[in-house]
CSV table of N, CA and C in Angstrom, one decimal:
chain,number,residue,atom,x,y,z
Q,1,MET,N,11.8,16.1,-2.8
Q,1,MET,CA,11.7,15.4,-1.2
Q,1,MET,C,13.0,14.9,-0.7
Q,2,LYS,N,12.5,15.5,0.8
Q,2,LYS,CA,14.1,15.2,1.7
Q,2,LYS,C,14.3,13.7,1.7
Q,3,LYS,N,15.4,13.4,2.0
Q,3,LYS,CA,16.2,12.5,1.7
Q,3,LYS,C,15.5,11.1,2.7
Q,4,GLU,N,15.7,11.9,4.1
Q,4,GLU,CA,14.7,11.5,5.0
Q,4,GLU,C,13.6,10.4,4.0
Q,5,VAL,N,12.7,11.0,3.8
Q,5,VAL,CA,11.4,10.5,3.5
Q,5,VAL,C,11.6,9.9,2.4
Q,6,LEU,N,12.8,10.2,1.3
Q,6,LEU,CA,12.9,9.3,-0.3
Q,6,LEU,C,13.2,8.1,0.4
Q,7,ASP,N,14.3,8.4,1.6
Q,7,ASP,CA,14.9,6.7,1.9
Q,7,ASP,C,13.6,5.8,2.9
Q,8,TYR,N,12.5,6.5,3.5
Q,8,TYR,CA,11.5,5.5,4.4
Q,8,TYR,C,11.1,5.2,3.2
Q,9,VAL,N,10.6,6.0,1.9
Q,9,VAL,CA,9.3,5.7,0.8
Q,9,VAL,C,9.7,4.1,0.1
Q,10,ALA,N,11.3,4.4,0.2
Q,10,ALA,CA,11.8,3.3,-0.5
Q,10,ALA,C,11.5,2.4,-0.3
Q,11,GLU,N,11.9,2.4,1.2
Q,11,GLU,CA,12.4,1.1,2.1
Q,11,GLU,C,11.0,0.3,1.9
Q,12,LYS,N,9.8,1.3,2.3
Q,12,LYS,CA,8.7,0.8,2.3
Q,12,LYS,C,8.1,0.2,1.1
Q,13,THR,N,8.5,0.9,0.4
Q,13,THR,CA,8.2,0.3,-1.4
Q,13,THR,C,9.1,-1.0,-1.5
Q,14,HIS,N,9.9,-1.4,-1.5
Q,14,HIS,CA,10.6,-2.5,-1.1
Q,14,HIS,C,9.6,-3.1,-0.3
Q,15,GLU,N,9.5,-3.1,0.5
Q,15,GLU,CA,8.5,-3.9,1.2
Q,15,GLU,C,7.4,-4.2,1.2
Q,16,MET,N,6.5,-3.5,0.3
Q,16,MET,CA,5.3,-3.7,-0.5
Q,16,MET,C,5.3,-4.4,-1.4
Q,17,MET,N,6.8,-4.1,-2.4
Q,17,MET,CA,6.7,-4.9,-3.4
Q,17,MET,C,7.0,-6.5,-3.0
Q,18,GLU,N,7.6,-6.9,-1.6
Q,18,GLU,CA,8.2,-8.1,-1.5
Q,18,GLU,C,7.0,-9.1,-1.0
Q,19,ALA,N,6.0,-8.2,-0.6
Q,19,ALA,CA,5.0,-8.5,0.1
Q,19,ALA,C,4.2,-10.2,-1.0
Q,20,HIS,N,4.2,-11.1,-0.5
Q,20,HIS,CA,2.9,-12.0,-1.1
Q,20,HIS,C,1.7,-11.1,-1.9
Q,21,SER,N,1.3,-10.2,-0.6
Q,21,SER,CA,-0.6,-9.9,-1.2
Q,21,SER,C,0.1,-8.5,-2.2
Q,22,CYS,N,1.1,-8.2,-2.6
Q,22,CYS,CA,1.4,-7.1,-3.1
Q,22,CYS,C,0.2,-7.1,-4.6
Q,23,SER,N,-0.5,-6.8,-5.3
Q,23,SER,CA,-1.0,-6.6,-6.5
Q,23,SER,C,0.0,-6.5,-7.9
Q,24,ALA,N,0.0,-6.9,-8.7
Q,24,ALA,CA,1.1,-6.8,-9.8
Q,24,ALA,C,1.2,-4.8,-10.1
Q,25,GLU,N,-0.5,-4.2,-10.0
Q,25,GLU,CA,-0.4,-2.9,-10.2
Q,25,GLU,C,0.5,-2.3,-9.5
Q,26,ALA,N,0.2,-2.6,-8.4
Q,26,ALA,CA,1.5,-1.7,-7.2
Q,26,ALA,C,3.1,-1.9,-7.5
Q,27,LYS,N,3.1,-3.6,-7.4
Q,27,LYS,CA,4.5,-3.7,-8.1
Q,27,LYS,C,4.7,-3.3,-8.5
Q,28,ALA,N,4.0,-2.5,-9.9
Q,28,ALA,CA,4.9,-2.0,-11.2
Q,28,ALA,C,4.8,-0.6,-11.0
Q,29,ALA,N,3.7,-0.5,-10.1
Q,29,ALA,CA,4.0,1.4,-9.8
Q,29,ALA,C,4.8,1.3,-9.1
Q,30,GLY,N,5.3,0.8,-8.1
Q,30,GLY,CA,6.3,0.8,-7.2
Q,30,GLY,C,7.8,0.6,-8.1
Q,31,GLN,N,7.9,-0.2,-8.9
Q,31,GLN,CA,9.2,-0.4,-9.7
Q,31,GLN,C,9.5,1.4,-10.1
Q,32,ALA,N,8.6,1.3,-11.0
Q,32,ALA,CA,8.3,3.2,-11.9
Q,32,ALA,C,8.9,4.0,-10.9
Q,33,TRP,N,8.3,4.1,-10.0
Q,33,TRP,CA,8.7,5.2,-8.7
Q,33,TRP,C,9.8,5.1,-8.6
Q,34,LEU,N,9.9,3.4,-8.0
Q,34,LEU,CA,11.9,3.7,-7.9
Q,34,LEU,C,13.1,4.1,-9.0
Q,35,ASP,N,12.6,3.3,-10.2
Q,35,ASP,CA,12.9,3.5,-11.6
Q,35,ASP,C,13.2,5.6,-11.8
Q,36,ALA,N,12.5,6.1,-11.4
Q,36,ALA,CA,12.5,7.5,-11.6
Q,36,ALA,C,13.2,8.6,-10.6
Q,37,VAL,N,13.0,7.9,-9.6
Q,37,VAL,CA,13.9,8.9,-8.6
Q,37,VAL,C,15.1,9.3,-9.1
Q,38,GLY,N,15.1,10.7,-8.6
Q,38,GLY,CA,16.5,11.3,-9.4
Q,38,GLY,C,16.5,11.7,-10.6
Q,39,THR,N,15.4,11.8,-11.6
Q,39,THR,CA,15.2,11.7,-12.8
Q,39,THR,C,13.9,12.9,-12.7
Q,40,GLU,N,14.0,13.7,-14.2
Q,40,GLU,CA,13.2,14.6,-14.5
Q,40,GLU,C,11.4,14.2,-13.9
Q,41,ASN,N,11.2,12.8,-14.2
Q,41,ASN,CA,10.2,12.3,-14.0
Q,41,ASN,C,9.8,12.3,-12.4
Q,42,GLU,N,10.4,12.4,-12.1
Q,42,GLU,CA,10.3,11.9,-10.4
Q,42,GLU,C,8.9,12.4,-9.6
Q,43,ALA,N,8.7,13.6,-10.1
Q,43,ALA,CA,7.5,14.6,-9.8
Q,43,ALA,C,6.2,13.4,-10.2
Q,44,GLN,N,6.5,13.7,-11.6
Q,44,GLN,CA,5.6,12.8,-12.2
Q,44,GLN,C,5.3,11.2,-11.5
Q,45,GLU,N,5.8,10.5,-11.7
Q,45,GLU,CA,5.7,9.1,-11.2
Q,45,GLU,C,5.1,9.4,-9.8
Q,46,THR,N,6.1,10.2,-9.0
Q,46,THR,CA,5.6,9.9,-7.4
Q,46,THR,C,4.1,10.6,-7.8
Q,47,GLU,N,3.7,11.2,-8.1
Q,47,GLU,CA,2.4,11.2,-8.4
Q,47,GLU,C,1.0,10.2,-8.9
Q,48,LYS,N,1.3,9.2,-9.9
Q,48,LYS,CA,1.0,8.5,-10.4
Q,48,LYS,C,1.3,7.2,-9.2
Q,49,TYR,N,2.0,7.2,-8.5
Q,49,TYR,CA,2.4,6.0,-7.3
Q,49,TYR,C,1.8,6.2,-6.3
Q,50,ILE,N,1.2,7.3,-6.2
Q,50,ILE,CA,0.4,7.6,-4.9
Q,50,ILE,C,-0.9,7.3,-5.3
Q,51,ALA,N,-1.5,7.5,-6.7
Q,51,ALA,CA,-3.0,7.5,-7.1
Q,51,ALA,C,-2.9,5.9,-7.1
Q,52,GLU,N,-1.7,5.4,-7.4
Q,52,GLU,CA,-2.0,3.6,-7.9
Q,52,GLU,C,-1.9,3.1,-6.2
Q,53,LEU,N,-1.5,3.7,-5.3
Q,53,LEU,CA,-1.8,3.3,-4.1
Q,53,LEU,C,-3.1,3.8,-3.2
Q,54,GLU,N,-3.4,4.6,-3.6
Q,54,GLU,CA,-4.8,4.9,-3.1
Q,54,GLU,C,-5.8,4.3,-3.5
Q,55,ALA,N,-5.6,3.5,-4.8
Q,55,ALA,CA,-6.8,3.0,-5.2
Q,55,ALA,C,-6.5,1.6,-5.1
Q,56,ASP,N,-5.5,1.0,-4.8
Q,56,ASP,CA,-5.1,-0.7,-4.2
Q,56,ASP,C,-5.1,-1.0,-2.4
Q,57,ILE,N,-4.8,0.4,-1.7
Q,57,ILE,CA,-4.9,0.1,-0.5
Q,57,ILE,C,-6.5,-0.3,-0.6
Q,58,MET,N,-6.9,-1.5,0.5
Q,58,MET,CA,-8.2,-2.6,0.6
Q,58,MET,C,-8.5,-1.9,2.2
Q,59,PRO,N,-9.6,-1.1,2.1
Q,59,PRO,CA,-10.3,-0.5,3.3
Q,59,PRO,C,-10.9,-1.7,4.0
Q,60,ILE,N,-10.8,-1.4,5.5
Q,60,ILE,CA,-11.2,-2.8,6.4
Q,60,ILE,C,-12.5,-2.9,6.0
Q,61,ASP,N,-13.3,-2.0,5.9
Q,61,ASP,CA,-14.6,-2.9,5.5
Q,61,ASP,C,-15.1,-3.5,4.0
Q,62,ASN,N,-14.1,-3.3,3.2
Q,62,ASN,CA,-14.1,-4.0,1.9
Q,62,ASN,C,-13.6,-5.5,2.0
Q,63,LEU,N,-12.5,-5.9,2.9
Q,63,LEU,CA,-11.9,-6.5,2.9
Q,63,LEU,C,-13.1,-7.7,4.1
Q,64,ILE,N,-13.6,-7.2,5.3
Q,64,ILE,CA,-14.8,-8.1,5.9
Q,64,ILE,C,-16.1,-8.3,4.9
Q,65,ALA,N,-16.6,-7.4,4.1
Q,65,ALA,CA,-17.0,-7.7,3.1
Q,65,ALA,C,-16.7,-8.8,1.9
Q,66,PHE,N,-15.8,-8.9,1.8
Q,66,PHE,CA,-15.1,-9.7,0.5
Q,66,PHE,C,-14.6,-10.6,1.0
Q,67,ALA,N,-14.2,-11.2,2.5
Q,67,ALA,CA,-13.7,-12.4,3.0
Q,67,ALA,C,-15.2,-13.0,3.6
Q,68,GLU,N,-16.4,-12.6,3.6
Q,68,GLU,CA,-17.3,-13.5,3.7
Q,68,GLU,C,-17.9,-13.9,2.6
Q,69,SER,N,-17.4,-13.1,1.1
Q,69,SER,CA,-18.3,-13.7,0.0
Q,69,SER,C,-17.7,-14.7,-0.6
Q,70,GLY,N,-18.5,-15.2,-1.6
Q,70,GLY,CA,-18.0,-16.4,-2.2
Q,70,GLY,C,-16.7,-16.1,-2.9
Q,71,GLY,N,-16.0,-15.0,-3.7
Q,71,GLY,CA,-15.0,-14.3,-4.0
Q,71,GLY,C,-14.1,-14.6,-2.7
Q,72,GLY,N,-14.2,-14.2,-1.6
Q,72,GLY,CA,-13.1,-14.3,-0.5
Q,72,GLY,C,-13.1,-15.7,-0.2
Q,73,VAL,N,-13.7,-17.1,-0.2
Q,73,VAL,CA,-14.1,-18.1,-0.1
Q,73,VAL,C,-12.5,-18.7,-1.1
Q,74,LYS,N,-12.6,-18.4,-2.2
Q,74,LYS,CA,-12.0,-18.8,-3.2
Q,74,LYS,C,-10.7,-18.2,-2.9
Q,75,VAL,N,-10.4,-17.1,-2.7
Q,75,VAL,CA,-9.3,-16.7,-2.1
Q,75,VAL,C,-8.5,-17.3,-1.2
Q,76,PHE,N,-9.2,-17.0,-0.1
Q,76,PHE,CA,-8.3,-17.6,1.6
Q,76,PHE,C,-8.9,-18.8,2.0
Q,77,GLY,N,-9.9,-19.6,1.1
Q,77,GLY,CA,-10.0,-20.5,1.1
Q,77,GLY,C,-11.2,-21.2,2.9
Q,78,ASP,N,-10.6,-22.2,3.4
Q,78,ASP,CA,-10.9,-22.7,4.9
Q,78,ASP,C,-10.9,-21.3,6.1
Q,79,ASN,N,-10.0,-20.6,5.5
Q,79,ASN,CA,-9.2,-19.1,6.0
Q,79,ASN,C,-10.2,-18.0,6.2
Q,80,ALA,N,-10.9,-18.1,5.0
Q,80,ALA,CA,-12.0,-17.5,4.8
Q,80,ALA,C,-12.3,-16.1,6.3
Q,81,PRO,N,-13.1,-17.3,7.4
Q,81,PRO,CA,-13.9,-16.8,8.3
Q,81,PRO,C,-12.8,-16.2,9.6
Q,82,GLY,N,-11.8,-16.8,9.4
Q,82,GLY,CA,-10.4,-16.2,10.1
Q,82,GLY,C,-10.2,-14.5,9.6
Q,83,VAL,N,-10.1,-14.8,8.1
Q,83,VAL,CA,-9.7,-13.3,7.5
Q,83,VAL,C,-10.6,-11.8,8.4
Q,84,ALA,N,-12.2,-12.9,8.3
Q,84,ALA,CA,-13.3,-12.1,8.7
Q,84,ALA,C,-13.4,-11.4,10.0
Q,85,ALA,N,-13.0,-12.3,10.7
Q,85,ALA,CA,-12.4,-12.3,12.3
Q,85,ALA,C,-12.1,-11.3,12.4
Q,86,HIS,N,-11.0,-11.8,11.8
Q,86,HIS,CA,-9.6,-10.7,11.9
Q,86,HIS,C,-9.6,-9.3,11.7
Q,87,ALA,N,-10.3,-9.1,10.6
Q,87,ALA,CA,-10.6,-8.1,10.6
Q,87,ALA,C,-11.8,-7.0,10.9
Q,88,LYS,N,-12.0,-7.9,11.6
Q,88,LYS,CA,-13.5,-7.3,12.1
Q,88,LYS,C,-12.7,-6.4,13.9
Q,89,GLU,N,-11.8,-7.3,14.2
Q,89,GLU,CA,-10.7,-7.4,15.5
Q,89,GLU,C,-10.5,-6.1,15.1
Q,90,ILE,N,-9.6,-5.9,14.4
Q,90,ILE,CA,-8.7,-4.8,14.0
Q,90,ILE,C,-9.4,-3.3,13.5
Q,91,LYS,N,-10.6,-3.6,13.1
Q,91,LYS,CA,-11.9,-2.4,12.7
Q,91,LYS,C,-12.0,-2.1,14.4
Q,92,ALA,N,-12.3,-2.8,15.1
Q,92,ALA,CA,-12.5,-2.7,16.4
Q,92,ALA,C,-12.0,-1.6,17.0
Q,93,ALA,N,-10.7,-2.1,16.9
Q,93,ALA,CA,-9.5,-1.4,17.8
Q,93,ALA,C,-8.7,0.0,16.5
Q,94,GLY,N,-9.8,0.3,15.6
Q,94,GLY,CA,-9.6,1.6,15.0
Q,94,GLY,C,-9.0,1.3,13.4
Q,95,ALA,N,-8.8,0.0,13.3
Q,95,ALA,CA,-7.8,0.1,11.7
Q,95,ALA,C,-8.5,0.4,11.0
Q,96,LYS,N,-8.1,1.3,10.0
Q,96,LYS,CA,-9.3,1.6,8.6
Q,96,LYS,C,-8.9,0.9,7.2
Q,97,TYR,N,-7.7,0.3,7.5
Q,97,TYR,CA,-7.6,-0.9,6.2
Q,97,TYR,C,-7.0,-2.4,6.7
Q,98,CYS,N,-6.9,-3.2,5.5
Q,98,CYS,CA,-6.4,-4.6,5.8
Q,98,CYS,C,-4.7,-4.0,6.5
Q,99,ASP,N,-4.2,-5.1,7.1
Q,99,ASP,CA,-3.3,-5.0,8.0
Q,99,ASP,C,-1.9,-6.0,7.2
Q,100,CYS,N,-2.4,-6.3,6.2
Q,100,CYS,CA,-1.4,-7.5,5.8
Q,100,CYS,C,-0.3,-7.0,4.9
Q,101,PRO,N,1.0,-7.4,4.5
Q,101,PRO,CA,2.2,-7.0,4.8
Q,101,PRO,C,2.0,-6.2,3.5
Q,102,ALA,N,1.5,-5.8,2.7
Q,102,ALA,CA,1.5,-5.4,1.7
Q,102,ALA,C,0.6,-3.9,1.9
Q,103,CYS,N,-0.4,-3.8,2.2
Q,103,CYS,CA,-1.4,-3.2,2.7
Q,103,CYS,C,-0.9,-2.1,3.9
Q,104,ALA,N,-0.1,-2.9,4.4
Q,104,ALA,CA,0.8,-1.8,6.0
Q,104,ALA,C,1.9,-1.2,5.5
Q,105,ALA,N,2.5,-1.7,4.3
Q,105,ALA,CA,3.6,-0.9,3.9
Q,105,ALA,C,2.5,0.2,2.8
Q,106,VAL,N,1.7,0.1,2.6
Q,106,VAL,CA,1.3,1.2,1.6
Q,106,VAL,C,0.2,2.2,2.2
Q,107,GLU,N,0.0,1.5,3.5
Q,107,GLU,CA,-0.5,2.9,4.4
Q,107,GLU,C,0.7,3.6,5.4
Q,108,ALA,N,1.6,3.2,5.5
Q,108,ALA,CA,3.1,3.9,5.7
Q,108,ALA,C,3.1,4.4,5.3
Q,109,ILE,N,2.9,4.2,3.5
Q,109,ILE,CA,3.8,5.5,2.1
Q,109,ILE,C,3.0,6.5,2.4
Q,110,LEU,N,1.6,6.3,2.7
Q,110,LEU,CA,0.5,7.4,1.8
Q,110,LEU,C,0.7,8.0,3.4
Q,111,ALA,N,1.1,7.6,4.6
Q,111,ALA,CA,1.0,8.2,5.3
Q,111,ALA,C,2.2,10.2,5.3
Q,112,LYS,N,3.0,9.3,4.5
Q,112,LYS,CA,3.7,10.3,3.9
Q,112,LYS,C,3.3,11.3,2.9
Q,113,LYS,N,2.6,11.1,2.1
Q,113,LYS,CA,1.8,11.6,1.0
Q,113,LYS,C,2.2,12.8,0.9
Q,114,ASP,N,2.2,13.8,2.1
Q,114,ASP,CA,2.3,15.3,1.6
Q,114,ASP,C,3.8,15.9,1.5
Q,115,GLU,N,4.3,14.8,2.2
Q,115,GLU,CA,6.0,14.8,2.6
Q,115,GLU,C,6.6,14.8,0.7
Q,116,MET,N,5.9,13.7,0.5
Q,116,MET,CA,6.3,13.2,-1.2
Q,116,MET,C,6.1,14.3,-2.1
Q,117,LEU,N,5.0,15.0,-2.0
Q,117,LEU,CA,4.6,15.7,-3.2
Q,117,LEU,C,5.3,17.5,-2.9
Q,118,GLU,N,6.0,17.4,-1.9
Q,118,GLU,CA,7.0,18.5,-1.7
Q,118,GLU,C,7.9,18.8,-2.7
Q,119,ALA,N,8.4,19.8,-3.0
Q,119,ALA,CA,9.3,20.5,-4.4
Q,119,ALA,C,10.5,20.1,-3.5
Protein backbone atom coordinates (compact mmCIF):
# COMPACT_ATOMS: atom_id res chain seq x y z
CA MET A 1 0.00 0.00 0.00
CA LYS A 2 1.35 3.40 -0.92
CA LYS A 3 2.38 5.60 1.98
CA GLU A 4 -0.11 8.37 1.17
CA VAL A 5 -2.96 5.83 1.10
CA LEU A 6 -1.73 4.24 4.33
CA ASP A 7 -1.51 7.63 6.05
CA TYR A 8 -4.98 8.63 4.83
CA VAL A 9 -6.59 5.36 5.93
CA ALA A 10 -4.84 5.51 9.30
CA GLU A 11 -6.15 9.06 9.84
CA LYS A 12 -9.69 8.07 8.87
CA THR A 13 -9.42 4.95 11.05
CA HIS A 14 -8.63 7.12 14.07
CA GLU A 15 -11.56 9.40 13.20
CA MET A 16 -13.85 6.38 12.97
CA MET A 17 -12.64 4.89 16.25
CA GLU A 18 -13.10 8.20 18.09
CA ALA A 19 -16.65 8.69 16.80
CA HIS A 20 -19.42 8.17 19.33
CA SER A 21 -21.33 6.22 16.68
CA CYS A 22 -18.56 3.67 16.02
CA SER A 23 -19.48 0.06 16.77
CA ALA A 24 -17.30 -2.05 19.04
CA GLU A 25 -16.63 -4.41 16.13
CA ALA A 26 -15.42 -1.61 13.86
CA LYS A 27 -13.22 -0.21 16.65
CA ALA A 28 -11.67 -3.62 17.22
CA ALA A 29 -11.10 -4.14 13.50
CA GLY A 30 -9.58 -0.69 13.18
CA GLN A 31 -7.20 -1.32 16.06
CA ALA A 32 -6.25 -4.76 14.72
CA TRP A 33 -5.48 -3.19 11.33
CA LEU A 34 -3.45 -0.37 12.86
CA ASP A 35 -1.50 -2.92 14.93
CA ALA A 36 -0.78 -5.00 11.81
CA VAL A 37 0.51 -2.13 9.65
CA GLY A 38 4.12 -2.83 8.74
CA THR A 39 3.98 -6.47 9.79
CA GLU A 40 3.63 -9.69 7.81
CA ASN A 41 -0.05 -9.67 8.83
CA GLU A 42 -0.85 -6.33 7.18
CA ALA A 43 -2.37 -7.73 3.96
CA GLN A 44 -4.53 -10.25 5.83
CA GLU A 45 -5.71 -7.66 8.37
CA THR A 46 -6.44 -5.19 5.58
CA GLU A 47 -8.80 -7.70 3.97
CA LYS A 48 -10.46 -8.43 7.32
CA TYR A 49 -10.74 -4.71 8.06
CA ILE A 50 -12.39 -3.94 4.74
CA ALA A 51 -14.85 -6.81 5.22
CA GLU A 52 -15.80 -5.51 8.67
CA LEU A 53 -16.26 -1.96 7.40
CA GLU A 54 -18.43 -3.14 4.52
CA ALA A 55 -20.59 -5.05 7.02
CA ASP A 56 -20.83 -2.13 9.46
CA ILE A 57 -21.52 0.90 7.26
CA MET A 58 -25.18 1.86 7.43
CA PRO A 59 -26.92 2.12 4.04
CA ILE A 60 -29.18 5.15 3.97
CA ASP A 61 -32.37 3.12 3.41
CA ASN A 62 -31.54 0.99 6.46
CA LEU A 63 -31.01 4.13 8.54
CA ILE A 64 -34.37 5.52 7.46
CA ALA A 65 -36.15 2.27 8.26
CA PHE A 66 -34.37 1.97 11.62
CA ALA A 67 -35.04 5.58 12.64
CA GLU A 68 -38.74 5.06 11.88
CA SER A 69 -38.92 1.82 13.89
CA GLY A 70 -39.40 1.12 17.57
CA GLY A 71 -35.71 0.24 17.80
CA GLY A 72 -34.83 3.62 16.35
CA VAL A 73 -36.97 5.36 18.96
CA LYS A 74 -35.13 3.41 21.68
CA VAL A 75 -31.76 4.52 20.30
CA PHE A 76 -32.56 8.07 19.15
CA GLY A 77 -35.41 8.89 21.53
CA ASP A 78 -37.31 12.05 20.64
CA ASN A 79 -34.72 12.70 17.92
CA ALA A 80 -35.83 9.65 15.87
CA PRO A 81 -38.17 11.62 13.56
CA GLY A 82 -35.42 14.18 12.97
CA VAL A 83 -32.90 11.45 12.18
CA ALA A 84 -35.31 9.90 9.69
CA ALA A 85 -36.02 13.30 8.10
CA HIS A 86 -32.30 14.08 7.85
CA ALA A 87 -31.61 10.68 6.30
CA LYS A 88 -34.34 11.27 3.72
CA GLU A 89 -32.86 14.68 2.90
CA ILE A 90 -29.34 13.37 2.35
CA LYS A 91 -30.70 10.42 0.35
CA ALA A 92 -32.51 12.87 -1.92
CA ALA A 93 -29.18 14.68 -2.35
CA GLY A 94 -27.51 11.42 -3.42
CA ALA A 95 -26.17 9.94 -0.19
CA LYS A 96 -25.85 6.16 -0.15
CA TYR A 97 -24.87 5.84 3.51
CA CYS A 98 -25.49 7.35 6.91
CA ASP A 99 -23.44 10.50 7.45
CA CYS A 100 -22.69 10.08 11.15
CA PRO A 101 -18.99 10.56 11.98
CA ALA A 102 -18.24 6.82 12.00
CA CYS A 103 -20.03 6.03 8.73
CA ALA A 104 -18.52 9.09 7.04
CA ALA A 105 -15.03 7.90 7.99
CA VAL A 106 -15.83 4.35 6.86
CA GLU A 107 -17.14 5.62 3.52
CA ALA A 108 -13.91 7.57 3.04
CA ILE A 109 -11.83 4.48 3.88
CA LEU A 110 -13.82 2.23 1.56
CA ALA A 111 -13.31 4.75 -1.26
CA LYS A 112 -9.63 3.73 -1.03
CA LYS A 113 -10.38 -0.02 -0.93
CA ASP A 114 -8.72 -0.89 -4.24
CA GLU A 115 -5.60 1.07 -3.34
CA MET A 116 -5.51 -0.57 0.08
CA LEU A 117 -5.47 -4.00 -1.51
CA GLU A 118 -2.61 -3.21 -3.91
CA ALA A 119 0.53 -5.14 -3.14
